[in-house]
Short mmCIF file of C-alpha atoms in Angstrom, two decimals:
data_model
loop_
_atom_site.label_atom_id
_atom_site.label_comp_id
_atom_site.label_asym_id
_atom_site.label_seq_id
_atom_site.Cartn_x
_atom_site.Cartn_y
_atom_site.Cartn_z
CA MET H 14 -0.01 -0.01 0.01
CA ASN H 15 1.39 3.37 -0.99
CA LYS H 16 0.39 6.78 0.32
CA ILE H 17 0.14 9.69 -2.09
CA LYS H 18 -0.10 13.36 -1.27
CA ILE H 19 -3.09 14.45 -3.26
CA GLY H 20 -2.48 18.16 -2.78
CA GLY H 21 1.29 18.37 -3.33
CA MET H 22 1.57 19.11 -7.01
CA ILE H 23 -1.85 20.73 -6.94
CA THR H 24 -0.67 23.20 -4.32
CA LEU H 25 2.36 24.13 -6.40
CA MET H 26 0.26 24.62 -9.52
CA ALA H 27 -2.35 26.60 -7.61
CA ALA H 28 0.25 28.85 -6.05
CA PHE H 29 1.73 29.62 -9.47
CA THR H 30 -1.74 30.21 -10.93
CA LEU H 31 -2.76 32.51 -8.09
CA ILE H 32 0.40 34.57 -8.42
CA SER H 33 0.06 34.76 -12.19
CA CYS H 34 -3.64 35.63 -12.18
CA HIS H 35 -3.51 38.08 -9.32
CA LYS H 36 -0.55 40.17 -10.42
CA MET H 37 -1.80 43.66 -11.20
CA ASP H 38 -0.18 46.74 -12.64
CA HIS H 39 -0.01 48.90 -9.50
CA GLY H 40 3.69 49.67 -9.79
CA ASN H 41 5.43 46.62 -8.36
CA GLN H 42 2.53 45.77 -6.09
CA THR H 43 0.96 42.34 -6.28
CA THR H 44 -2.36 41.29 -4.83
CA ALA H 45 -1.58 37.56 -4.91
CA ARG H 46 -3.14 35.68 -2.01
CA ALA H 47 -0.48 33.43 -0.53
CA VAL H 48 -1.41 29.76 -0.36
CA VAL H 49 -1.34 28.36 3.15
CA GLU H 50 0.77 25.21 3.22
CA LYS H 51 -0.82 22.24 4.99
CA SER H 52 0.79 19.10 6.33
CA PHE H 53 -0.40 16.11 4.32
CA SER H 54 -2.07 14.06 6.99
CA THR H 55 -5.85 14.10 6.41
CA PRO H 56 -7.45 11.17 4.54
CA ILE H 57 -9.22 12.42 1.45
CA ALA H 58 -13.02 12.46 1.48
CA ILE H 59 -14.78 10.65 -1.35
CA PRO H 60 -18.32 11.90 -2.12
CA MET H 61 -21.05 9.31 -1.89
CA VAL H 62 -22.41 7.90 -5.17
CA MET H 63 -26.05 8.05 -6.24
CA ASP H 64 -27.79 6.36 -9.16
CA ALA H 65 -29.22 9.29 -11.13
CA LYS H 66 -32.03 7.13 -12.49
CA ASN H 67 -33.69 7.18 -9.06
CA ALA H 68 -32.25 9.82 -6.76
CA SER H 69 -33.38 12.49 -4.35
CA PHE H 70 -31.67 15.07 -2.17
CA ALA H 71 -32.27 18.48 -0.63
CA ALA H 72 -30.30 21.68 -0.66
CA LYS H 73 -29.88 22.65 2.99
CA THR H 74 -27.68 24.53 5.44
CA ASN H 75 -25.09 22.38 7.15
CA THR H 76 -21.79 22.41 8.96
CA ALA H 77 -18.48 20.82 7.96
CA THR H 78 -15.16 20.47 9.72
CA ILE H 79 -12.45 21.71 7.35
CA GLY H 80 -8.87 22.18 8.46
CA GLY H 81 -9.91 21.86 12.09
CA GLN H 82 -12.59 24.52 11.79
CA SER H 83 -16.33 24.01 12.02
CA LEU H 84 -17.77 26.03 9.14
CA LYS H 85 -21.32 26.81 8.04
CA THR H 86 -21.93 25.41 4.55
CA LEU H 87 -24.64 24.72 2.07
CA SER H 88 -24.95 21.11 0.95
CA TYR H 89 -26.83 18.74 -1.26
CA GLY H 90 -27.98 16.11 1.22
CA ASN H 91 -25.85 15.55 4.28
CA GLY H 92 -22.47 16.18 2.66
CA GLY H 93 -19.85 18.72 3.61
CA ILE H 94 -19.00 21.09 0.80
CA LEU H 95 -19.59 18.65 -2.07
CA GLY H 96 -22.77 16.99 -3.22
CA PRO H 97 -23.07 13.28 -4.04
CA THR H 98 -21.56 12.02 -7.30
CA LEU H 99 -24.42 11.19 -9.66
CA LYS H 100 -23.83 8.33 -12.11
CA ILE H 101 -25.89 7.24 -15.10
CA ASN H 102 -25.51 5.36 -18.37
CA GLN H 103 -25.86 7.19 -21.68
CA GLY H 104 -29.43 6.85 -22.92
CA ASP H 105 -31.02 6.31 -19.50
CA MET H 106 -33.71 8.58 -18.02
CA MET H 107 -32.60 10.66 -15.07
CA ASN H 108 -35.14 11.02 -12.29
CA LEU H 109 -34.07 13.23 -9.39
CA VAL H 110 -36.42 14.74 -6.82
CA PHE H 111 -34.91 17.98 -5.56
CA SER H 112 -36.09 19.75 -2.41
CA ASN H 113 -35.13 23.28 -1.43
CA GLN H 114 -34.69 23.49 2.36
CA LEU H 115 -32.76 26.77 2.13
CA SER H 116 -34.21 30.18 3.01
CA GLU H 117 -33.56 31.43 -0.56
CA PRO H 118 -34.50 30.30 -4.07
CA THR H 119 -32.20 27.86 -5.85
CA ASN H 120 -32.20 25.24 -8.60
CA ILE H 121 -29.81 22.81 -10.39
CA HIS H 122 -28.01 23.35 -13.65
CA TRP H 123 -26.51 20.27 -15.33
CA HIS H 124 -23.25 21.76 -16.58
CA GLY H 125 -22.38 20.27 -19.97
CA LEU H 126 -25.39 18.03 -20.26
CA GLU H 127 -27.93 18.38 -23.07
CA ALA H 128 -31.23 18.94 -21.28
CA PRO H 129 -34.67 20.28 -22.23
CA SER H 130 -35.15 23.93 -21.37
CA SER H 131 -37.54 23.07 -18.55
CA GLN H 132 -34.91 20.82 -16.99
CA ASP H 133 -31.76 22.85 -17.53
CA GLY H 134 -31.87 25.04 -14.44
CA TYR H 135 -32.21 28.41 -16.13
CA PRO H 136 -31.71 31.40 -13.77
CA THR H 137 -35.43 32.14 -14.07
CA ASP H 138 -36.58 28.57 -13.33
CA LEU H 139 -36.19 28.53 -9.57
CA THR H 140 -37.36 26.23 -6.81
CA GLN H 141 -38.57 28.47 -4.05
CA ALA H 142 -37.74 27.87 -0.41
CA GLY H 143 -39.78 24.97 0.95
CA ASN H 144 -40.70 23.64 -2.51
CA SER H 145 -39.56 20.67 -4.60
CA TYR H 146 -38.94 19.95 -8.28
CA THR H 147 -38.37 16.73 -10.20
CA TYR H 148 -35.69 16.70 -12.85
CA ASN H 149 -36.57 14.05 -15.40
CA PHE H 150 -34.95 13.77 -18.84
CA ARG H 151 -33.01 11.33 -20.99
CA VAL H 152 -29.23 11.73 -20.79
CA THR H 153 -27.86 11.62 -24.34
CA ASN H 154 -24.35 12.90 -23.69
CA ARG H 155 -21.34 10.83 -24.50
CA PRO H 156 -19.49 9.25 -21.54
CA GLY H 157 -17.58 11.80 -19.52
CA THR H 158 -17.19 13.72 -16.29
CA TYR H 159 -19.66 16.60 -15.92
CA TRP H 160 -20.83 18.58 -12.89
CA TYR H 161 -23.97 20.19 -11.46
CA HIS H 162 -24.48 23.39 -9.50
CA PRO H 163 -27.16 26.02 -8.75
CA HIS H 164 -27.95 28.76 -11.26
CA PRO H 165 -30.10 31.51 -9.64
CA ASP H 166 -29.43 34.96 -10.99
CA MET H 167 -26.90 36.89 -8.87
CA ALA H 168 -26.54 33.99 -6.40
CA THR H 169 -24.84 31.21 -8.43
CA ALA H 170 -21.33 31.99 -7.21
CA SER H 171 -22.34 32.40 -3.57
CA GLN H 172 -24.30 29.14 -3.41
CA ALA H 173 -21.75 27.07 -5.33
CA TYR H 174 -18.85 28.49 -3.29
CA ARG H 175 -20.51 27.52 -0.02
CA GLY H 176 -21.00 23.93 -1.08
CA LEU H 177 -23.69 23.39 -3.72
CA ALA H 178 -21.81 21.46 -6.42
CA GLY H 179 -21.07 17.89 -7.36
CA PHE H 180 -19.89 15.49 -10.07
CA TYR H 181 -22.14 13.97 -12.69
CA ILE H 182 -20.56 10.98 -14.47
CA VAL H 183 -21.99 9.46 -17.64
CA SER H 184 -20.97 5.94 -18.70
CA SER H 185 -21.91 3.59 -21.57
CA PRO H 186 -21.60 -0.14 -22.36
CA GLU H 187 -18.93 0.70 -24.93
CA GLU H 188 -16.87 2.53 -22.32
CA GLN H 189 -17.31 -0.28 -19.83
CA ALA H 190 -16.07 -2.77 -22.42
CA LEU H 191 -12.71 -0.99 -22.35
CA LYS H 192 -12.17 -2.33 -18.83
CA LEU H 193 -10.99 1.00 -17.50
CA PRO H 194 -10.32 1.35 -13.75
CA ALA H 195 -13.62 1.25 -11.86
CA GLY H 196 -14.98 1.16 -8.33
CA ASN H 197 -12.34 2.13 -5.75
CA PHE H 198 -9.87 2.65 -8.58
CA ASP H 199 -11.90 5.36 -10.28
CA VAL H 200 -11.50 8.36 -8.01
CA PRO H 201 -13.21 11.74 -8.47
CA LEU H 202 -11.09 14.75 -7.46
CA VAL H 203 -12.68 18.18 -7.02
CA ILE H 204 -9.96 20.83 -6.69
CA GLN H 205 -10.98 24.12 -5.09
CA ASP H 206 -9.42 27.12 -3.45
CA LYS H 207 -11.29 28.55 -0.45
CA ARG H 208 -10.95 31.37 2.05
CA LEU H 209 -11.32 29.54 5.34
CA THR H 210 -10.18 32.39 7.58
CA GLY H 211 -13.28 34.12 8.91
CA GLY H 212 -15.61 31.37 7.79
CA LEU H 213 -16.69 30.06 4.42
CA GLU H 214 -18.34 33.28 3.25
CA TYR H 215 -18.53 34.59 -0.28
CA ASN H 216 -18.11 38.35 0.07
CA PRO H 217 -16.04 39.62 -2.87
CA ASP H 218 -14.88 43.22 -2.85
CA ALA H 219 -14.52 45.33 -6.00
CA GLU H 220 -11.10 43.89 -6.80
CA ASP H 221 -12.31 40.31 -6.34
CA GLN H 222 -15.17 40.99 -8.71
CA THR H 223 -12.65 42.12 -11.31
CA ILE H 224 -9.91 39.47 -11.07
CA GLY H 225 -11.61 36.61 -9.26
CA PHE H 226 -12.38 35.50 -5.72
CA PHE H 227 -9.32 33.40 -4.78
CA GLY H 228 -8.70 31.55 -1.54
CA GLU H 229 -5.61 30.79 0.51
CA SER H 230 -6.44 27.10 1.09
CA ILE H 231 -6.30 24.41 -1.62
CA LEU H 232 -8.90 21.68 -1.00
CA VAL H 233 -9.23 18.32 -2.76
CA ASN H 234 -12.70 16.89 -2.22
CA GLY H 235 -13.12 19.45 0.53
CA THR H 236 -9.98 18.20 2.29
CA PRO H 237 -6.91 20.37 2.94
CA GLY H 238 -3.61 18.48 3.00
CA ALA H 239 -5.29 15.37 1.60
CA VAL H 240 -3.60 11.98 1.46
CA MET H 241 -4.84 8.71 -0.02
CA ASP H 242 -3.72 5.09 0.36
CA VAL H 243 -3.46 3.48 -3.06
CA GLU H 244 -2.57 0.03 -4.28
CA ASN H 245 0.06 -0.66 -6.93
CA VAL H 246 -2.52 -0.90 -9.71
CA LEU H 247 -3.77 1.41 -12.43
CA THR H 248 -6.00 4.12 -10.89
CA ASP H 249 -8.06 6.69 -12.77
CA PHE H 250 -8.40 10.15 -11.22
CA ASP H 251 -11.32 12.20 -12.60
CA TYR H 252 -11.09 15.93 -12.05
#
C-alpha cells in the first residue's frame, strides 16, 4: 500500500496560478493571495455515489469540519462542501427529486449536459424555499465527467462556493467494455481554493469581482492536506 499526497503538485500549480492571475499593474505591487501550506495528513473524502435514475436530495444549510474549523456550509444532502456524485448510463432517463430546504430560491443546472429547457436550471426557473422539483430527462451525452451546480441569478457563485456542487458521471456499455479502472480505482477529485479564515463566506470586494475570488487554502474533495492510500494498480483520477 502506498500513500500519495493528493495536494502536493496541486498546491504548487495553484500557487503559481494565483500569483500569475492576481498580479496587477499597480507599480510593483501584487495582490496575490499566498497559499497556506498544509501538512499532508488528512485522509481524502470521497463523495457518496447516487444512481441518477432514481435519486433524491435536498439543498440545505449544514456544517463541515475543514482544516480543524467548524464552518457553516450549504450542501446537497448531508455532505460537507460537495454533493453526491451522480452516475448514469448514456441513454437512461434521469429522475431526481430535488427539495429546497434553504431560505432562498435555488435550482440545479446540469453543466455540460444536453437537457430540455424546462430541466436545464435556467436562472429564471427557480425552486422556491420549501418547494420541490423533479428533474426528469433522457441523458444523451457521451461518456464523460460533468458537474452540477445552482444557477439562480446573482446567487450562483455564492451558493456554489458555499457547497452546492457535485460530479455527474456518464458511462456507456462501450466505455465499460474498455475495462478502465472502476470502483475504488476510479477516484473523483474536485480541486478548489477557499478562504477559510473568517468562515466560508462569499463576500467579494470590488477587486475580487474584477480578477476573481481566490482563496488561501487548496482543497481536494473538501480536504486540505489530503492523502490517499493506493494500491500498486492502475488508478483513474477524474477531475
